[in-house]
Each structure stands twice: as structure tokens, then as C-alpha cells.
């Protein structure tokens, strides 16, 4: 298969890069995209019928919103520049079922495999800005991954001393 840009979503990706470089933050971008009713990548796949099996059943009837982590993944993804890389993970110890992260310099990377929708200079500028904004290690909490929202069933996150639905900040979701 040959990768081709999705004409419906390529403008959104370009906008995300442009607006991030203009100074907008990840949460601000997520709020704007949700406010404008622009489908998130997962919602786009659901709308197109591209999710199958268990994933399809899990997301059935649940709207999928833009999150700062989604924006971050898009901004970090070199595929938009026409580059494909492979080998980000390798198998862990035999029988463990775990994957081990492979450093970038050890991966297979091929340029110009498909049309780029983000030029390399823009991508480089975004990476530089993201590295400057990177925070230190975050503290892990005992209940992380266990507390769910009573309204939508999604995982809740710790916000200061309380737990809240992670979607509450980026949508009109009430909790």
C-alpha cells in the first residue's frame, strides 16, 4: 500500500501545526477543535466505519474528543513530512508479552515514501518548541487508571486534589 493524504483531515493537521507555532498550547487547540465540532482522529475513524472488532464495540455510542495528547501525537508524528519509520518497539524478554522501546537512532527510517503535508522546516520548528516546553517527570498516583467517570465511563484523572473526567475540560461534558 501507498500512503496518500486524507483530503478531509489534511487541512486540520496543517492548521494544528500552524496554530501551535503561532503560540497556542495543546489544551487550547483541543478546546477550539472540540468547540468547532471538528471530529477527532478516533471519531473520524468511527464516522468512516474504520474501527473493527472490540475497539468498535468499546467506542459505540461514545463521542471521542480532541485531547491535548492527541494534538501532541500529531505534532510529534514525522509521517506527515513524507517519512516512514519502523521498529519503534521490539519484543521484550521471551514469554513476557512486553514490548521494549527502541531509540530513534536504531530505527529504520525512509524519506519521501509518500506526499508530505507538513514541510520539514515546520516540523523541525515544532519539535524545537515542544522540547522547550517539556516538563519533568510526573508523580504516579495509586488510583491512576482505576477511577471512572459516572457519566461517560471513561478514566478520570487527578486534578490537584480531586479526580475529574479528563473530557470535562475540553467539552461541555458535565460531571
PDB file of C-alpha atoms in Angstrom:
ATOM      1  CA  UNK A   1       0.000   0.000   0.000  1.00  0.00           C
ATOM      2  CA  UNK A   2       0.899   3.572  -0.699  1.00  0.00           C
ATOM      3  CA  UNK A   3       0.097   6.278   1.839  1.00  0.00           C
ATOM      4  CA  UNK A   4      -1.958   9.150   0.484  1.00  0.00           C
ATOM      5  CA  UNK A   5      -3.106  12.184   2.454  1.00  0.00           C
ATOM      6  CA  UNK A   6      -6.715  12.119   3.642  1.00  0.00           C
ATOM      7  CA  UNK A   7      -8.140  15.206   1.948  1.00  0.00           C
ATOM      8  CA  UNK A   8     -10.798  15.592   4.666  1.00  0.00           C
ATOM      9  CA  UNK A   9      -8.287  15.805   7.512  1.00  0.00           C
ATOM     10  CA  UNK A  10      -5.083  17.157   6.000  1.00  0.00           C
ATOM     11  CA  UNK A  11      -6.205  20.774   6.469  1.00  0.00           C
ATOM     12  CA  UNK A  12      -6.852  20.096  10.157  1.00  0.00           C
ATOM     13  CA  UNK A  13      -3.345  18.678  10.619  1.00  0.00           C
ATOM     14  CA  UNK A  14      -1.822  21.681   8.832  1.00  0.00           C
ATOM     15  CA  UNK A  15      -3.880  24.030  10.999  1.00  0.00           C
ATOM     16  CA  UNK A  16      -2.670  22.288  14.180  1.00  0.00           C
ATOM     17  CA  UNK A  17       0.973  22.776  13.164  1.00  0.00           C
ATOM     18  CA  UNK A  18       0.391  26.397  12.111  1.00  0.00           C
ATOM     19  CA  UNK A  19      -1.513  27.371  15.250  1.00  0.00           C
ATOM     20  CA  UNK A  20       0.910  25.591  17.580  1.00  0.00           C
ATOM     21  CA  UNK A  21       3.770  27.566  16.036  1.00  0.00           C
ATOM     22  CA  UNK A  22       1.754  30.772  16.455  1.00  0.00           C
ATOM     23  CA  UNK A  23       1.864  30.168  20.215  1.00  0.00           C
ATOM     24  CA  UNK A  24      -1.277  28.210  21.054  1.00  0.00           C
ATOM     25  CA  UNK A  25      -0.983  25.414  23.610  1.00  0.00           C
ATOM     26  CA  UNK A  26      -2.149  21.824  23.290  1.00  0.00           C
ATOM     27  CA  UNK A  27      -5.165  22.246  25.606  1.00  0.00           C
ATOM     28  CA  UNK A  28      -6.223  25.452  23.856  1.00  0.00           C
ATOM     29  CA  UNK A  29      -6.078  23.735  20.457  1.00  0.00           C
ATOM     30  CA  UNK A  30      -8.094  20.770  21.784  1.00  0.00           C
ATOM     31  CA  UNK A  31     -10.777  23.085  23.196  1.00  0.00           C
ATOM     32  CA  UNK A  32     -11.018  25.021  19.914  1.00  0.00           C
ATOM     33  CA  UNK A  33     -11.311  21.908  17.735  1.00  0.00           C
ATOM     34  CA  UNK A  34     -13.947  20.405  20.046  1.00  0.00           C
ATOM     35  CA  UNK A  35     -15.810  23.716  20.181  1.00  0.00           C
ATOM     36  CA  UNK A  36     -15.944  23.861  16.391  1.00  0.00           C
ATOM     37  CA  UNK A  37     -17.242  20.284  16.218  1.00  0.00           C
ATOM     38  CA  UNK A  38     -14.253  19.010  14.244  1.00  0.00           C
ATOM     39  CA  UNK A  39     -14.067  15.211  14.629  1.00  0.00           C
ATOM     40  CA  UNK A  40     -11.001  13.877  16.447  1.00  0.00           C
ATOM     41  CA  UNK A  41      -8.936  11.245  14.601  1.00  0.00           C
ATOM     42  CA  UNK A  42     -10.705   8.429  16.514  1.00  0.00           C
ATOM     43  CA  UNK A  43     -14.140   9.981  15.833  1.00  0.00           C
ATOM     44  CA  UNK A  44     -13.219  10.329  12.146  1.00  0.00           C
ATOM     45  CA  UNK A  45     -12.402   6.595  12.039  1.00  0.00           C
ATOM     46  CA  UNK A  46     -15.700   5.772  13.758  1.00  0.00           C
ATOM     47  CA  UNK A  47     -17.620   8.006  11.326  1.00  0.00           C
ATOM     48  CA  UNK A  48     -15.921   6.291   8.364  1.00  0.00           C
ATOM     49  CA  UNK A  49     -16.528   2.789   9.770  1.00  0.00           C
ATOM     50  CA  UNK A  50     -12.802   2.076  10.017  1.00  0.00           C
ATOM     51  CA  UNK A  51     -12.806   0.633  13.557  1.00  0.00           C
ATOM     52  CA  UNK A  52     -13.461  -3.091  13.775  1.00  0.00           C
ATOM     53  CA  UNK A  53     -13.988  -5.719  16.463  1.00  0.00           C
ATOM     54  CA  UNK A  54     -13.530  -4.894  20.143  1.00  0.00           C
ATOM     55  CA  UNK A  55     -12.495  -1.284  19.509  1.00  0.00           C
ATOM     56  CA  UNK A  56     -15.689  -0.691  17.534  1.00  0.00           C
ATOM     57  CA  UNK A  57     -17.804  -2.132  20.363  1.00  0.00           C
ATOM     58  CA  UNK A  58     -15.971  -0.140  23.049  1.00  0.00           C
ATOM     59  CA  UNK A  59     -16.474   3.232  21.311  1.00  0.00           C
ATOM     60  CA  UNK A  60     -20.018   2.534  20.084  1.00  0.00           C
ATOM     61  CA  UNK A  61     -22.241   5.484  21.015  1.00  0.00           C
ATOM     62  CA  UNK A  62     -19.432   7.331  22.832  1.00  0.00           C
ATOM     63  CA  UNK A  63     -18.170  10.549  21.253  1.00  0.00           C
ATOM     64  CA  UNK A  64     -14.384  10.816  21.013  1.00  0.00           C
ATOM     65  CA  UNK A  65     -12.995  14.256  21.697  1.00  0.00           C
ATOM     66  CA  UNK A  66      -9.763  16.050  20.907  1.00  0.00           C
ATOM     67  CA  UNK A  67      -7.348  15.797  23.809  1.00  0.00           C
ATOM     68  CA  UNK A  68      -4.001  17.549  24.314  1.00  0.00           C
ATOM     69  CA  UNK A  69      -2.318  14.135  23.991  1.00  0.00           C
ATOM     70  CA  UNK A  70      -3.919  13.677  20.548  1.00  0.00           C
ATOM     71  CA  UNK A  71      -2.563  17.057  19.423  1.00  0.00           C
ATOM     72  CA  UNK A  72       0.846  16.111  20.856  1.00  0.00           C
ATOM     73  CA  UNK A  73       0.881  12.831  18.897  1.00  0.00           C
ATOM     74  CA  UNK A  74       0.060  14.664  15.669  1.00  0.00           C
ATOM     75  CA  UNK A  75       2.783  17.247  16.272  1.00  0.00           C
ATOM     76  CA  UNK A  76       5.335  14.529  17.066  1.00  0.00           C
ATOM     77  CA  UNK A  77       4.463  12.337  14.056  1.00  0.00           C
ATOM     78  CA  UNK A  78       7.119  12.601  11.347  1.00  0.00           C
ATOM     79  CA  UNK A  79       4.895  10.646   8.922  1.00  0.00           C
ATOM     80  CA  UNK A  80       3.255  13.958   7.963  1.00  0.00           C
ATOM     81  CA  UNK A  81       6.593  15.045   6.411  1.00  0.00           C
ATOM     82  CA  UNK A  82       6.718  12.106   3.977  1.00  0.00           C
ATOM     83  CA  UNK A  83       8.919   9.937   6.219  1.00  0.00           C
ATOM     84  CA  UNK A  84       8.122   6.396   7.326  1.00  0.00           C
ATOM     85  CA  UNK A  85       9.921   4.819  10.241  1.00  0.00           C
ATOM     86  CA  UNK A  86       9.711   1.305  11.555  1.00  0.00           C
ATOM     87  CA  UNK A  87      10.929  -0.572  14.592  1.00  0.00           C
ATOM     88  CA  UNK A  88       9.868   1.778  17.414  1.00  0.00           C
ATOM     89  CA  UNK A  89       9.367  -1.289  19.623  1.00  0.00           C
ATOM     90  CA  UNK A  90      10.847  -4.751  19.824  1.00  0.00           C
ATOM     91  CA  UNK A  91       9.791  -7.820  21.779  1.00  0.00           C
ATOM     92  CA  UNK A  92      10.771  -7.919  25.414  1.00  0.00           C
ATOM     93  CA  UNK A  93      12.118 -10.995  27.215  1.00  0.00           C
ATOM     94  CA  UNK A  94      10.797 -14.253  25.767  1.00  0.00           C
ATOM     95  CA  UNK A  95       7.351 -15.088  27.103  1.00  0.00           C
ATOM     96  CA  UNK A  96       6.870 -11.735  28.860  1.00  0.00           C
ATOM     97  CA  UNK A  97       4.485 -10.353  26.242  1.00  0.00           C
ATOM     98  CA  UNK A  98       6.088  -6.944  26.755  1.00  0.00           C
ATOM     99  CA  UNK A  99       7.407  -4.513  24.174  1.00  0.00           C
ATOM    100  CA  UNK A 100      10.622  -2.565  24.586  1.00  0.00           C
ATOM    101  CA  UNK A 101      11.034   0.974  23.215  1.00  0.00           C
ATOM    102  CA  UNK A 102      13.800   1.329  20.594  1.00  0.00           C
ATOM    103  CA  UNK A 103      15.771   4.634  20.453  1.00  0.00           C
ATOM    104  CA  UNK A 104      15.193   6.708  17.299  1.00  0.00           C
ATOM    105  CA  UNK A 105      18.752   6.280  16.014  1.00  0.00           C
ATOM    106  CA  UNK A 106      18.270   2.469  15.916  1.00  0.00           C
ATOM    107  CA  UNK A 107      15.049   2.508  13.864  1.00  0.00           C
ATOM    108  CA  UNK A 108      14.620   2.052  10.123  1.00  0.00           C
ATOM    109  CA  UNK A 109      13.731   5.453   8.600  1.00  0.00           C
ATOM    110  CA  UNK A 110      12.899   6.082   4.917  1.00  0.00           C
ATOM    111  CA  UNK A 111      12.315   9.578   3.481  1.00  0.00           C
ATOM    112  CA  UNK A 112       9.959  10.578   0.643  1.00  0.00           C
ATOM    113  CA  UNK A 113       7.833   7.428   0.801  1.00  0.00           C
ATOM    114  CA  UNK A 114       4.605   9.400   0.310  1.00  0.00           C
ATOM    115  CA  UNK A 115       3.431  13.001  -0.263  1.00  0.00           C
ATOM    116  CA  UNK A 116       4.209  15.300   2.662  1.00  0.00           C
ATOM    117  CA  UNK A 117       1.528  17.566   4.109  1.00  0.00           C
ATOM    118  CA  UNK A 118       3.929  19.297   6.543  1.00  0.00           C
ATOM    119  CA  UNK A 119       7.269  20.652   5.311  1.00  0.00           C
ATOM    120  CA  UNK A 120      10.425  19.606   7.150  1.00  0.00           C
ATOM    121  CA  UNK A 121      11.235  23.131   8.389  1.00  0.00           C
ATOM    122  CA  UNK A 122       7.801  23.498  10.019  1.00  0.00           C
ATOM    123  CA  UNK A 123       8.163  20.056  11.587  1.00  0.00           C
ATOM    124  CA  UNK A 124      11.629  20.942  12.932  1.00  0.00           C
ATOM    125  CA  UNK A 125      10.353  24.237  14.410  1.00  0.00           C
ATOM    126  CA  UNK A 126       7.503  22.410  16.142  1.00  0.00           C
ATOM    127  CA  UNK A 127       9.910  19.834  17.606  1.00  0.00           C
ATOM    128  CA  UNK A 128      12.133  22.609  18.956  1.00  0.00           C
ATOM    129  CA  UNK A 129       9.170  24.364  20.593  1.00  0.00           C
ATOM    130  CA  UNK A 130       7.920  21.094  22.091  1.00  0.00           C
ATOM    131  CA  UNK A 131      11.333  20.280  23.562  1.00  0.00           C
ATOM    132  CA  UNK A 132      11.479  23.716  25.216  1.00  0.00           C
ATOM    133  CA  UNK A 133       8.044  23.164  26.806  1.00  0.00           C
ATOM    134  CA  UNK A 134       8.747  19.636  28.037  1.00  0.00           C
ATOM    135  CA  UNK A 135       8.102  19.137  31.733  1.00  0.00           C
ATOM    136  CA  UNK A 136       9.897  16.901  34.211  1.00  0.00           C
ATOM    137  CA  UNK A 137       8.700  13.525  35.453  1.00  0.00           C
ATOM    138  CA  UNK A 138       5.145  13.484  36.776  1.00  0.00           C
ATOM    139  CA  UNK A 139       4.244  11.795  40.018  1.00  0.00           C
ATOM    140  CA  UNK A 140       2.354   8.486  39.794  1.00  0.00           C
ATOM    141  CA  UNK A 141      -0.802   8.044  41.890  1.00  0.00           C
ATOM    142  CA  UNK A 142      -2.105   4.842  43.430  1.00  0.00           C
ATOM    143  CA  UNK A 143      -5.585   5.096  41.844  1.00  0.00           C
ATOM    144  CA  UNK A 144      -4.339   6.013  38.358  1.00  0.00           C
ATOM    145  CA  UNK A 145      -6.238   4.004  35.746  1.00  0.00           C
ATOM    146  CA  UNK A 146      -8.858   2.750  38.208  1.00  0.00           C
ATOM    147  CA  UNK A 147     -11.320   5.628  38.775  1.00  0.00           C
ATOM    148  CA  UNK A 148     -14.006   6.040  36.068  1.00  0.00           C
ATOM    149  CA  UNK A 149     -16.454   8.840  35.278  1.00  0.00           C
ATOM    150  CA  UNK A 150     -20.047   8.135  36.353  1.00  0.00           C
ATOM    151  CA  UNK A 151     -21.408   9.954  33.282  1.00  0.00           C
ATOM    152  CA  UNK A 152     -19.394   8.522  30.389  1.00  0.00           C
ATOM    153  CA  UNK A 153     -17.428   5.616  31.902  1.00  0.00           C
ATOM    154  CA  UNK A 154     -14.038   6.939  30.785  1.00  0.00           C
ATOM    155  CA  UNK A 155     -10.988   7.039  33.037  1.00  0.00           C
ATOM    156  CA  UNK A 156     -10.706  10.017  35.349  1.00  0.00           C
ATOM    157  CA  UNK A 157      -7.542  11.975  36.034  1.00  0.00           C
ATOM    158  CA  UNK A 158      -6.252  13.602  39.187  1.00  0.00           C
ATOM    159  CA  UNK A 159      -6.526  17.379  39.078  1.00  0.00           C
ATOM    160  CA  UNK A 160      -4.902  18.954  42.104  1.00  0.00           C
ATOM    161  CA  UNK A 161      -6.507  17.035  45.000  1.00  0.00           C
ATOM    162  CA  UNK A 162      -9.624  15.826  43.148  1.00  0.00           C
ATOM    163  CA  UNK A 163     -10.391  13.389  40.361  1.00  0.00           C
ATOM    164  CA  UNK A 164     -12.285  14.676  37.324  1.00  0.00           C
ATOM    165  CA  UNK A 165     -13.303  13.324  33.953  1.00  0.00           C
ATOM    166  CA  UNK A 166     -10.490  14.074  31.541  1.00  0.00           C
ATOM    167  CA  UNK A 167     -13.045  15.144  28.891  1.00  0.00           C
ATOM    168  CA  UNK A 168     -14.662  17.766  31.117  1.00  0.00           C
ATOM    169  CA  UNK A 169     -12.037  20.432  30.365  1.00  0.00           C
ATOM    170  CA  UNK A 170     -12.247  20.113  26.590  1.00  0.00           C
ATOM    171  CA  UNK A 171     -16.011  19.766  26.025  1.00  0.00           C
ATOM    172  CA  UNK A 172     -19.327  20.767  27.525  1.00  0.00           C
ATOM    173  CA  UNK A 173     -19.199  17.457  29.451  1.00  0.00           C
ATOM    174  CA  UNK A 174     -20.647  17.876  32.947  1.00  0.00           C
ATOM    175  CA  UNK A 175     -19.578  15.757  35.864  1.00  0.00           C
TER     176      UNK A 175
END
